Coordinates of C-alpha atoms in Angstrom, one line a residue:
M25 CA -18.0 2.3 14.9
R26 CA -14.8 0.4 14.5
K27 CA -11.5 2.2 14.4
N28 CA -10.8 1.4 10.8
S29 CA -14.3 1.7 9.4
I30 CA -15.0 3.6 6.2
K31 CA -16.8 6.3 8.1
N32 CA -13.8 6.8 10.4
T33 CA -11.4 6.9 7.5
R34 CA -13.5 9.6 5.8
I35 CA -13.7 11.7 8.9
N36 CA -9.9 11.4 9.4
G37 CA -9.4 12.7 5.8
E38 CA -11.9 15.6 6.2
V39 CA -10.4 16.7 9.5
Q40 CA -6.9 16.5 8.1
K41 CA -7.9 18.6 5.1
V42 CA -9.7 21.3 7.2
L43 CA -6.9 21.4 9.8
S44 CA -4.3 22.0 7.2
E45 CA -6.4 24.8 5.6
I46 CA -6.8 26.4 9.1
I47 CA -3.2 26.2 9.9
R48 CA -2.0 27.4 6.5
G49 CA -4.5 30.3 6.0
E50 CA -6.2 31.4 9.2
I51 CA -3.7 31.4 12.0
K52 CA -1.5 34.5 12.3
D53 CA 0.8 33.3 15.1
P54 CA 4.4 34.2 14.2
R55 CA 5.7 31.1 16.1
I56 CA 4.0 28.8 13.6
N57 CA 6.4 28.0 10.7
P58 CA 4.8 28.6 7.3
M59 CA 6.2 25.2 6.1
T60 CA 3.9 23.2 8.5
S61 CA 1.9 20.3 7.2
V62 CA -0.6 17.9 8.7
V63 CA 0.7 14.5 7.9
M64 CA -2.0 12.3 9.5
V65 CA -5.0 12.6 11.7
E66 CA -6.5 10.0 13.9
V67 CA -10.0 10.7 15.2
A68 CA -11.3 8.4 18.0
P69 CA -14.3 6.4 17.0
D70 CA -16.5 8.3 19.6
L71 CA -15.4 11.6 18.0
K72 CA -14.2 13.0 21.3
T73 CA -10.4 13.2 20.7
C74 CA -8.1 13.7 17.8
K75 CA -4.4 13.2 17.3
A76 CA -2.9 15.5 14.6
F77 CA 0.5 14.5 13.5
I78 CA 2.3 17.5 12.1
S79 CA 5.6 18.0 10.2
V80 CA 7.6 21.2 10.2
L81 CA 10.3 21.9 7.7
G82 CA 13.1 23.5 9.7
D83 CA 15.4 23.2 12.7
E84 CA 14.4 21.8 16.0
E85 CA 13.8 25.2 17.5
S86 CA 11.4 26.0 14.8
Q87 CA 9.6 22.7 15.4
K88 CA 9.3 23.5 19.2
S89 CA 8.0 27.0 18.6
T90 CA 5.4 25.8 16.0
L91 CA 4.2 23.1 18.4
A92 CA 3.8 25.7 21.2
G93 CA 2.0 28.1 18.8
L94 CA -0.4 25.4 17.8
K95 CA -1.1 24.3 21.3
S96 CA -1.9 27.9 22.3
A97 CA -4.3 28.2 19.3
V98 CA -6.0 24.9 19.9
G99 CA -9.3 26.6 21.0
Y100 CA -9.5 28.7 17.9
I101 CA -8.6 25.8 15.7
R102 CA -11.3 23.6 17.3
R103 CA -13.9 26.3 16.9
Q104 CA -13.1 26.8 13.2
L105 CA -13.1 23.0 12.8
A106 CA -16.7 22.9 14.3
H107 CA -17.8 25.6 11.8
E108 CA -16.3 23.8 8.8
L109 CA -17.3 20.2 9.6
N110 CA -20.8 19.1 10.6
L111 CA -19.9 16.4 13.2
R112 CA -21.9 15.4 16.3
N113 CA -18.9 16.2 18.5
T114 CA -16.0 18.4 17.7
P115 CA -12.9 16.5 18.8
E116 CA -10.3 17.8 21.3
I117 CA -7.1 18.1 19.2
T118 CA -3.7 17.0 20.4
F119 CA -0.8 18.0 18.2
I120 CA 2.1 15.5 17.9
M121 CA 5.4 16.2 16.1
D122 CA 5.8 13.6 13.3
Q123 CA 9.4 12.7 12.7
S124 CA 8.8 10.2 9.9
I125 CA 9.7 12.6 7.0
A126 CA 13.0 13.5 8.7
Y127 CA 13.6 9.8 9.4
G128 CA 12.9 8.9 5.8
V129 CA 15.3 11.5 4.5
N130 CA 18.0 10.3 6.8
M131 CA 17.5 6.7 5.8
S132 CA 17.6 7.6 2.1
R133 CA 20.9 9.5 2.7
M134 CA 22.4 6.5 4.5
I135 CA 21.2 4.1 1.7
D136 CA 22.8 6.4 -0.9
E137 CA 26.1 6.4 1.0
V138 CA 26.1 2.6 1.1
T139 CA 25.3 2.2 -2.6
K140 CA 27.9 4.7 -3.5
D141 CA 30.5 2.7 -1.5
I142 CA 29.4 -0.5 -3.2
S143 CA 29.6 0.9 -6.6
K144 CA 33.2 2.2 -5.8
D145 CA 34.2 -1.3 -4.7
E146 CA 32.8 -2.8 -7.9
E147 CA 34.6 -0.3 -10.1
E148 CA 37.9 -1.1 -8.3
D149 CA 37.3 -4.9 -8.7
E150 CA 36.7 -4.4 -12.5
E151 CA 39.9 -2.4 -12.9
E152 CA 42.0 -5.2 -11.3

């Protein structure tokens, strides 16, 4: 099975959906921020490993504690994933903090600042 095959894409989507349901509804660890979302999942073609990219709305301390809570609950999460999905192998999950949303917000803020400065310069030129 190729990495970008249709089957692998479907498996990635299903694992992402089930993982987000497990994290949102079934884990009671107080370290895990309630505003945690699964951004993307990459399951290896042999179904042995899985990288789950997560995003946490909050400060850096909240992100670290959420990552620690998820890593400690990885056995429970994997067992629940096996119950929900009918796969030949249940992948070993590795949680990775995804910074793309924070990066996008920061870039958007910087673009807004630049466009605001440009519009101010244009208004000053029109007045002269």
